């Protein structure tokens, strides 16, 4: 990939001790003309999907004439302040999750969440929270990485299940493999009970989408697992997703977030916006599979995808 430099996060603790965005007295500056730096640092959160998105962003920006570097930082508490300060210029994010994170950072941990299943409402709240921090949230595409629930294909066939509503109507008793926080999270056990009427008999605390959690469902110790819509390994365990037909989950659409003063130009938005026209949730799941199961490099998978879609020469 042209212009790519190897960058690590070794100095990020010192990096984020610097300015974390416009101070209260300087926040009027976020209305200044957006910047267009020639060299842009693309951030990744260090998991497969984020690496893939960062690679696609970098390759599209390279083609648009920018030089890019990649910086991997697995902790939002570190990379978001770095994005505000301009030491990271572009990062792939998830609309509802980032909206709630910025809301808690702005108004306190007990603030009422602003992310919702409605994309327009979520984006409005996210942009209002991001702008005072010198951040611009670019338009979302079609791809969404939401929490999702899976059962075995055999279980779904036996009980005629395609949706979570079907599971609620079946009155089946369900033990759920998930993180231990599922007991209190509104999108998890409480929501499944309230919105869908699913009889959750207990939470098996094996984590979100972990191998152990999926194996517990595969082997019949649990009946359902909490995972994500872009989980690339469901087939390996004989699992299928049940549709969230009543929209319990928040609108975690993929969105590029940029530092306005360095990467807020229309040229950056145009380069990254090309991906919105083609990238789907299924595409992300397939690329995740290529990296996680086939052991292909994210840079190679990203390049092949962009070329196949006519986005890269």
mmCIF file of C-alpha atoms in Angstrom:
data_model
loop_
_atom_site.group_PDB
_atom_site.id
_atom_site.type_symbol
_atom_site.label_atom_id
_atom_site.label_comp_id
_atom_site.label_asym_id
_atom_site.label_seq_id
_atom_site.Cartn_x
_atom_site.Cartn_y
_atom_site.Cartn_z
ATOM 1 C CA UNK A 1 0.000 0.000 0.000
ATOM 2 C CA UNK A 2 1.571 3.266 -1.123
ATOM 3 C CA UNK A 3 2.663 5.651 1.610
ATOM 4 C CA UNK A 4 2.039 3.280 4.497
ATOM 5 C CA UNK A 5 4.382 3.578 7.466
ATOM 6 C CA UNK A 6 4.529 1.112 10.329
ATOM 7 C CA UNK A 7 3.353 2.805 13.511
ATOM 8 C CA UNK A 8 2.781 1.320 16.960
ATOM 9 C CA UNK A 9 0.921 2.539 20.022
ATOM 10 C CA UNK A 10 3.915 2.385 22.335
ATOM 11 C CA UNK A 11 3.929 6.117 22.966
ATOM 12 C CA UNK A 12 0.212 6.663 23.095
ATOM 13 C CA UNK A 13 -0.055 7.149 26.856
ATOM 14 C CA UNK A 14 2.314 10.096 26.500
ATOM 15 C CA UNK A 15 0.539 11.135 23.312
ATOM 16 C CA UNK A 16 -2.848 11.403 24.986
ATOM 17 C CA UNK A 17 -1.413 13.444 27.810
ATOM 18 C CA UNK A 18 -1.289 16.216 25.239
ATOM 19 C CA UNK A 19 -4.287 18.267 24.216
ATOM 20 C CA UNK A 20 -7.472 16.221 23.931
ATOM 21 C CA UNK A 21 -9.304 18.528 21.565
ATOM 22 C CA UNK A 22 -10.497 22.125 21.758
ATOM 23 C CA UNK A 23 -10.561 23.566 25.273
ATOM 24 C CA UNK A 24 -13.786 25.152 26.467
ATOM 25 C CA UNK A 25 -12.502 28.630 25.690
ATOM 26 C CA UNK A 26 -11.333 27.581 22.204
ATOM 27 C CA UNK A 27 -14.198 25.411 21.068
ATOM 28 C CA UNK A 28 -15.495 28.119 18.770
ATOM 29 C CA UNK A 29 -12.580 27.127 16.565
ATOM 30 C CA UNK A 30 -14.422 23.989 15.478
ATOM 31 C CA UNK A 31 -16.464 26.188 13.164
ATOM 32 C CA UNK A 32 -13.303 27.199 11.271
ATOM 33 C CA UNK A 33 -12.675 25.845 7.773
ATOM 34 C CA UNK A 34 -11.960 22.108 7.816
ATOM 35 C CA UNK A 35 -8.354 21.101 7.291
ATOM 36 C CA UNK A 36 -6.869 18.923 4.562
ATOM 37 C CA UNK A 37 -3.519 17.585 5.733
ATOM 38 C CA UNK A 38 -1.420 15.747 3.161
ATOM 39 C CA UNK A 39 -0.399 12.995 5.594
ATOM 40 C CA UNK A 40 -3.176 11.277 7.561
ATOM 41 C CA UNK A 41 -2.954 8.771 10.392
ATOM 42 C CA UNK A 42 -5.674 6.123 10.318
ATOM 43 C CA UNK A 43 -6.595 4.559 13.662
ATOM 44 C CA UNK A 44 -7.666 0.981 14.274
ATOM 45 C CA UNK A 45 -9.120 -0.455 17.477
ATOM 46 C CA UNK A 46 -7.047 -3.618 17.061
ATOM 47 C CA UNK A 47 -9.685 -6.241 16.256
ATOM 48 C CA UNK A 48 -10.104 -7.829 12.839
ATOM 49 C CA UNK A 49 -13.008 -5.749 11.576
ATOM 50 C CA UNK A 50 -11.470 -2.470 12.687
ATOM 51 C CA UNK A 51 -8.169 -3.442 11.048
ATOM 52 C CA UNK A 52 -9.998 -4.201 7.789
ATOM 53 C CA UNK A 53 -11.891 -0.905 7.825
ATOM 54 C CA UNK A 54 -8.733 1.058 8.630
ATOM 55 C CA UNK A 55 -6.927 -0.652 5.745
ATOM 56 C CA UNK A 56 -9.749 0.184 3.335
ATOM 57 C CA UNK A 57 -9.800 3.803 4.525
ATOM 58 C CA UNK A 58 -6.034 4.082 4.081
ATOM 59 C CA UNK A 59 -6.038 2.548 0.605
ATOM 60 C CA UNK A 60 -8.873 4.777 -0.591
ATOM 61 C CA UNK A 61 -7.130 7.853 0.812
ATOM 62 C CA UNK A 62 -3.842 6.790 -0.794
ATOM 63 C CA UNK A 63 -5.583 6.615 -4.147
ATOM 64 C CA UNK A 64 -7.020 10.096 -3.537
ATOM 65 C CA UNK A 65 -3.493 11.460 -3.160
ATOM 66 C CA UNK A 66 -2.873 11.297 0.591
ATOM 67 C CA UNK A 67 0.004 9.648 2.387
ATOM 68 C CA UNK A 68 -1.213 7.474 5.247
ATOM 69 C CA UNK A 69 0.085 5.736 8.354
ATOM 70 C CA UNK A 70 -1.750 3.199 10.483
ATOM 71 C CA UNK A 71 -1.910 3.318 14.272
ATOM 72 C CA UNK A 72 -3.442 0.455 16.246
ATOM 73 C CA UNK A 73 -4.841 1.317 19.679
ATOM 74 C CA UNK A 74 -7.140 -1.251 21.256
ATOM 75 C CA UNK A 75 -8.645 1.089 23.826
ATOM 76 C CA UNK A 76 -11.216 3.791 22.981
ATOM 77 C CA UNK A 77 -10.195 5.623 26.162
ATOM 78 C CA UNK A 78 -6.837 6.209 24.446
ATOM 79 C CA UNK A 79 -7.605 6.524 20.753
ATOM 80 C CA UNK A 80 -10.569 8.881 21.015
ATOM 81 C CA UNK A 81 -8.568 11.619 22.815
ATOM 82 C CA UNK A 82 -5.805 11.068 20.240
ATOM 83 C CA UNK A 83 -8.397 11.656 17.521
ATOM 84 C CA UNK A 84 -9.460 14.889 19.220
ATOM 85 C CA UNK A 85 -5.866 16.100 19.493
ATOM 86 C CA UNK A 86 -5.078 15.349 15.848
ATOM 87 C CA UNK A 87 -2.513 12.622 16.403
ATOM 88 C CA UNK A 88 -5.038 10.276 14.843
ATOM 89 C CA UNK A 89 -6.911 11.811 11.916
ATOM 90 C CA UNK A 90 -9.438 9.182 10.861
ATOM 91 C CA UNK A 91 -10.949 6.192 12.647
ATOM 92 C CA UNK A 92 -13.723 3.702 11.795
ATOM 93 C CA UNK A 93 -16.406 3.779 14.483
ATOM 94 C CA UNK A 94 -19.910 2.524 15.289
ATOM 95 C CA UNK A 95 -22.627 5.158 15.505
ATOM 96 C CA UNK A 96 -24.637 4.212 18.591
ATOM 97 C CA UNK A 97 -21.691 2.940 20.609
ATOM 98 C CA UNK A 98 -19.647 6.082 20.020
ATOM 99 C CA UNK A 99 -22.657 8.318 20.694
ATOM 100 C CA UNK A 100 -23.188 6.709 24.089
ATOM 101 C CA UNK A 101 -19.470 6.785 24.864
ATOM 102 C CA UNK A 102 -19.155 10.503 24.079
ATOM 103 C CA UNK A 103 -22.378 11.190 25.956
ATOM 104 C CA UNK A 104 -21.001 9.511 29.073
ATOM 105 C CA UNK A 105 -17.702 11.349 28.658
ATOM 106 C CA UNK A 106 -19.524 14.675 28.354
ATOM 107 C CA UNK A 107 -22.357 14.249 30.848
ATOM 108 C CA UNK A 108 -21.126 11.527 33.202
ATOM 109 C CA UNK A 109 -21.351 7.756 33.410
ATOM 110 C CA UNK A 110 -24.965 7.887 34.605
ATOM 111 C CA UNK A 111 -26.181 9.968 31.644
ATOM 112 C CA UNK A 112 -29.204 8.600 29.808
ATOM 113 C CA UNK A 113 -27.971 6.797 26.662
ATOM 114 C CA UNK A 114 -28.516 8.657 23.384
ATOM 115 C CA UNK A 115 -27.874 5.760 21.017
ATOM 116 C CA UNK A 116 -31.052 4.156 19.738
ATOM 117 C CA UNK A 117 -32.293 1.705 17.090
ATOM 118 C CA UNK A 118 -33.157 4.707 14.896
ATOM 119 C CA UNK A 119 -30.169 5.684 12.757
ATOM 120 C CA UNK A 120 -31.201 9.296 12.125
ATOM 121 C CA UNK A 121 -31.794 9.964 15.828
ATOM 122 C CA UNK A 122 -28.503 8.333 16.734
ATOM 123 C CA UNK A 123 -26.532 10.251 14.109
ATOM 124 C CA UNK A 124 -28.012 13.574 15.203
ATOM 125 C CA UNK A 125 -27.009 12.938 18.814
ATOM 126 C CA UNK A 126 -23.554 11.691 17.793
ATOM 127 C CA UNK A 127 -22.789 14.726 15.648
ATOM 128 C CA UNK A 128 -23.930 17.128 18.365
ATOM 129 C CA UNK A 129 -21.572 15.443 20.825
ATOM 130 C CA UNK A 130 -18.662 15.157 18.398
ATOM 131 C CA UNK A 131 -18.628 18.700 16.970
ATOM 132 C CA UNK A 132 -17.554 20.540 20.168
ATOM 133 C CA UNK A 133 -14.612 18.136 20.378
ATOM 134 C CA UNK A 134 -13.372 19.072 16.917
ATOM 135 C CA UNK A 135 -14.640 15.857 15.352
ATOM 136 C CA UNK A 136 -16.700 15.403 12.207
ATOM 137 C CA UNK A 137 -18.810 12.282 11.759
ATOM 138 C CA UNK A 138 -19.089 11.382 8.079
ATOM 139 C CA UNK A 139 -22.221 9.714 6.657
ATOM 140 C CA UNK A 140 -22.826 6.075 7.597
ATOM 141 C CA UNK A 141 -22.949 3.380 4.965
ATOM 142 C CA UNK A 142 -25.041 0.222 4.757
ATOM 143 C CA UNK A 143 -22.841 -1.965 6.971
ATOM 144 C CA UNK A 144 -23.876 -2.437 10.588
ATOM 145 C CA UNK A 145 -22.197 -4.417 13.352
ATOM 146 C CA UNK A 146 -24.874 -4.891 15.992
ATOM 147 C CA UNK A 147 -25.346 -7.303 18.821
ATOM 148 C CA UNK A 148 -27.178 -10.371 17.557
ATOM 149 C CA UNK A 149 -28.436 -13.696 18.865
ATOM 150 C CA UNK A 150 -27.807 -17.118 17.347
ATOM 151 C CA UNK A 151 -29.137 -20.640 17.857
ATOM 152 C CA UNK A 152 -28.175 -23.893 16.184
ATOM 153 C CA UNK A 153 -29.600 -24.418 12.708
ATOM 154 C CA UNK A 154 -31.113 -27.697 13.947
ATOM 155 C CA UNK A 155 -32.830 -25.946 16.868
ATOM 156 C CA UNK A 156 -34.194 -23.286 14.508
ATOM 157 C CA UNK A 157 -35.557 -25.932 12.119
ATOM 158 C CA UNK A 158 -37.077 -28.017 14.910
ATOM 159 C CA UNK A 159 -38.969 -25.077 16.385
ATOM 160 C CA UNK A 160 -39.609 -23.107 13.158
ATOM 161 C CA UNK A 161 -37.560 -20.110 14.274
ATOM 162 C CA UNK A 162 -36.449 -17.290 12.008
ATOM 163 C CA UNK A 163 -36.844 -14.282 14.295
ATOM 164 C CA UNK A 164 -36.562 -13.428 17.957
ATOM 165 C CA UNK A 165 -40.326 -12.937 17.926
ATOM 166 C CA UNK A 166 -40.678 -16.566 16.833
ATOM 167 C CA UNK A 167 -38.579 -17.621 19.812
ATOM 168 C CA UNK A 168 -40.688 -15.567 22.210
ATOM 169 C CA UNK A 169 -43.915 -17.005 20.812
ATOM 170 C CA UNK A 170 -42.554 -20.553 21.126
ATOM 171 C CA UNK A 171 -42.449 -20.263 24.948
ATOM 172 C CA UNK A 172 -39.223 -22.278 24.941
ATOM 173 C CA UNK A 173 -36.979 -21.993 27.998
ATOM 174 C CA UNK A 174 -33.683 -20.479 26.915
ATOM 175 C CA UNK A 175 -30.304 -20.425 28.636
ATOM 176 C CA UNK A 176 -28.196 -17.693 27.050
ATOM 177 C CA UNK A 177 -24.406 -17.733 26.604
ATOM 178 C CA UNK A 178 -23.261 -14.113 26.913
ATOM 179 C CA UNK A 179 -21.199 -11.716 28.996
ATOM 180 C CA UNK A 180 -22.128 -11.435 32.650
ATOM 181 C CA UNK A 181 -23.273 -7.830 32.051
ATOM 182 C CA UNK A 182 -26.132 -9.239 29.944
ATOM 183 C CA UNK A 183 -28.202 -9.555 33.104
ATOM 184 C CA UNK A 184 -28.626 -5.772 33.313
ATOM 185 C CA UNK A 185 -28.002 -4.442 29.797
ATOM 186 C CA UNK A 186 -31.279 -3.323 28.170
ATOM 187 C CA UNK A 187 -30.352 -4.825 24.798
ATOM 188 C CA UNK A 188 -29.708 -8.228 26.373
ATOM 189 C CA UNK A 189 -31.689 -10.247 28.967
ATOM 190 C CA UNK A 190 -34.077 -7.432 30.053
ATOM 191 C CA UNK A 191 -34.795 -6.478 26.436
ATOM 192 C CA UNK A 192 -35.249 -10.060 25.276
ATOM 193 C CA UNK A 193 -37.811 -10.552 28.022
ATOM 194 C CA UNK A 194 -39.606 -7.216 27.675
ATOM 195 C CA UNK A 195 -39.592 -6.749 23.898
ATOM 196 C CA UNK A 196 -39.811 -10.351 22.741
ATOM 197 C CA UNK A 197 -41.228 -12.247 25.713
ATOM 198 C CA UNK A 198 -38.384 -14.766 25.605
ATOM 199 C CA UNK A 199 -38.135 -16.969 28.694
ATOM 200 C CA UNK A 200 -34.473 -16.507 29.654
ATOM 201 C CA UNK A 201 -33.789 -18.996 32.442
ATOM 202 C CA UNK A 202 -30.218 -17.908 33.058
ATOM 203 C CA UNK A 203 -27.023 -16.382 31.690
ATOM 204 C CA UNK A 204 -24.005 -18.582 31.062
ATOM 205 C CA UNK A 205 -21.169 -16.020 31.454
ATOM 206 C CA UNK A 206 -18.899 -17.123 28.635
ATOM 207 C CA UNK A 207 -18.496 -13.758 26.910
ATOM 208 C CA UNK A 208 -19.836 -12.197 23.721
ATOM 209 C CA UNK A 209 -19.353 -14.413 20.696
ATOM 210 C CA UNK A 210 -16.456 -16.350 22.194
ATOM 211 C CA UNK A 211 -15.546 -19.845 21.043
ATOM 212 C CA UNK A 212 -16.580 -21.171 24.446
ATOM 213 C CA UNK A 213 -19.981 -19.496 24.221
ATOM 214 C CA UNK A 214 -20.686 -20.787 20.731
ATOM 215 C CA UNK A 215 -19.514 -24.268 21.610
ATOM 216 C CA UNK A 216 -21.873 -24.328 24.608
ATOM 217 C CA UNK A 217 -24.792 -23.710 22.238
ATOM 218 C CA UNK A 218 -23.456 -26.126 19.641
ATOM 219 C CA UNK A 219 -23.298 -28.870 22.281
ATOM 220 C CA UNK A 220 -26.727 -28.073 23.724
ATOM 221 C CA UNK A 221 -25.659 -26.828 27.154
ATOM 222 C CA UNK A 222 -27.121 -23.426 26.207
ATOM 223 C CA UNK A 223 -29.796 -22.653 23.641
ATOM 224 C CA UNK A 224 -28.699 -19.221 22.384
ATOM 225 C CA UNK A 225 -25.554 -17.096 22.205
ATOM 226 C CA UNK A 226 -25.008 -13.345 22.121
ATOM 227 C CA UNK A 227 -22.716 -12.465 19.221
ATOM 228 C CA UNK A 228 -22.644 -9.831 16.443
ATOM 229 C CA UNK A 229 -24.117 -9.421 12.977
ATOM 230 C CA UNK A 230 -20.666 -9.687 11.362
ATOM 231 C CA UNK A 231 -19.578 -12.839 13.223
ATOM 232 C CA UNK A 232 -17.674 -14.835 10.607
ATOM 233 C CA UNK A 233 -17.539 -18.160 12.452
ATOM 234 C CA UNK A 234 -21.205 -19.077 12.968
ATOM 235 C CA UNK A 235 -21.142 -21.686 10.210
ATOM 236 C CA UNK A 236 -18.278 -23.509 11.908
ATOM 237 C CA UNK A 237 -20.517 -24.114 14.925
ATOM 238 C CA UNK A 238 -23.696 -24.834 12.979
ATOM 239 C CA UNK A 239 -25.296 -21.606 14.205
ATOM 240 C CA UNK A 240 -27.722 -19.171 12.564
ATOM 241 C CA UNK A 241 -28.819 -15.682 13.575
ATOM 242 C CA UNK A 242 -32.400 -14.950 14.589
ATOM 243 C CA UNK A 243 -33.583 -11.659 13.100
ATOM 244 C CA UNK A 244 -34.041 -8.718 15.478
ATOM 245 C CA UNK A 245 -37.439 -8.040 13.906
ATOM 246 C CA UNK A 246 -38.570 -5.559 16.569
ATOM 247 C CA UNK A 247 -35.299 -3.602 16.458
ATOM 248 C CA UNK A 248 -34.109 -4.080 20.004
ATOM 249 C CA UNK A 249 -30.490 -3.374 19.090
ATOM 250 C CA UNK A 250 -29.009 0.081 18.605
ATOM 251 C CA UNK A 251 -28.023 1.494 15.217
ATOM 252 C CA UNK A 252 -24.336 0.579 15.247
ATOM 253 C CA UNK A 253 -23.699 1.453 11.624
ATOM 254 C CA UNK A 254 -20.091 1.859 10.536
ATOM 255 C CA UNK A 255 -19.154 5.551 10.363
ATOM 256 C CA UNK A 256 -15.814 7.246 9.633
ATOM 257 C CA UNK A 257 -14.957 9.877 12.252
ATOM 258 C CA UNK A 258 -12.322 12.490 11.415
ATOM 259 C CA UNK A 259 -10.425 15.260 13.126
ATOM 260 C CA UNK A 260 -12.013 18.330 11.506
ATOM 261 C CA UNK A 261 -8.920 20.529 11.551
ATOM 262 C CA UNK A 262 -6.778 17.917 9.766
ATOM 263 C CA UNK A 263 -9.137 15.678 7.776
ATOM 264 C CA UNK A 264 -12.429 17.520 7.563
ATOM 265 C CA UNK A 265 -12.205 18.333 3.862
ATOM 266 C CA UNK A 266 -14.720 17.398 1.204
ATOM 267 C CA UNK A 267 -11.926 15.460 -0.533
ATOM 268 C CA UNK A 268 -11.522 13.112 2.443
ATOM 269 C CA UNK A 269 -15.287 12.714 2.755
ATOM 270 C CA UNK A 270 -15.579 11.890 -0.948
ATOM 271 C CA UNK A 271 -12.789 9.304 -0.847
ATOM 272 C CA UNK A 272 -14.238 7.489 2.160
ATOM 273 C CA UNK A 273 -17.827 7.939 1.002
ATOM 274 C CA UNK A 274 -17.172 5.694 -1.999
ATOM 275 C CA UNK A 275 -17.097 2.749 0.380
ATOM 276 C CA UNK A 276 -20.596 3.550 1.664
ATOM 277 C CA UNK A 277 -22.115 2.750 -1.713
ATOM 278 C CA UNK A 278 -20.939 -0.862 -1.698
ATOM 279 C CA UNK A 279 -19.942 -2.160 1.757
ATOM 280 C CA UNK A 280 -22.603 -4.339 3.402
ATOM 281 C CA UNK A 281 -22.858 -6.217 6.672
ATOM 282 C CA UNK A 282 -22.452 -9.483 4.762
ATOM 283 C CA UNK A 283 -19.313 -8.129 3.081
ATOM 284 C CA UNK A 284 -17.786 -7.339 6.472
ATOM 285 C CA UNK A 285 -18.620 -10.793 7.800
ATOM 286 C CA UNK A 286 -17.016 -12.396 4.741
ATOM 287 C CA UNK A 287 -13.838 -10.323 5.080
ATOM 288 C CA UNK A 288 -13.668 -11.116 8.801
ATOM 289 C CA UNK A 289 -13.856 -14.797 7.852
ATOM 290 C CA UNK A 290 -10.991 -14.474 5.397
ATOM 291 C CA UNK A 291 -8.759 -12.978 8.075
ATOM 292 C CA UNK A 292 -9.843 -15.061 11.079
ATOM 293 C CA UNK A 293 -10.388 -18.437 9.410
ATOM 294 C CA UNK A 294 -8.247 -18.309 6.279
ATOM 295 C CA UNK A 295 -5.396 -16.365 7.941
ATOM 296 C CA UNK A 296 -5.175 -13.778 5.179
ATOM 297 C CA UNK A 297 -3.667 -10.374 5.978
ATOM 298 C CA UNK A 298 -6.192 -7.538 6.488
ATOM 299 C CA UNK A 299 -4.310 -5.349 3.987
ATOM 300 C CA UNK A 300 -4.591 -8.027 1.282
ATOM 301 C CA UNK A 301 -8.258 -8.752 1.998
ATOM 302 C CA UNK A 302 -9.065 -5.033 1.935
ATOM 303 C CA UNK A 303 -7.195 -4.482 -1.334
ATOM 304 C CA UNK A 304 -8.882 -7.435 -3.052
ATOM 305 C CA UNK A 305 -12.322 -6.249 -1.949
ATOM 306 C CA UNK A 306 -11.772 -2.671 -3.116
ATOM 307 C CA UNK A 307 -10.465 -3.851 -6.479
ATOM 308 C CA UNK A 308 -13.348 -6.297 -6.925
ATOM 309 C CA UNK A 309 -15.800 -3.450 -6.271
ATOM 310 C CA UNK A 310 -14.054 -1.134 -8.709
ATOM 311 C CA UNK A 311 -12.943 1.282 -5.975
ATOM 312 C CA UNK A 312 -9.206 0.697 -6.387
ATOM 313 C CA UNK A 313 -7.118 0.573 -9.539
#
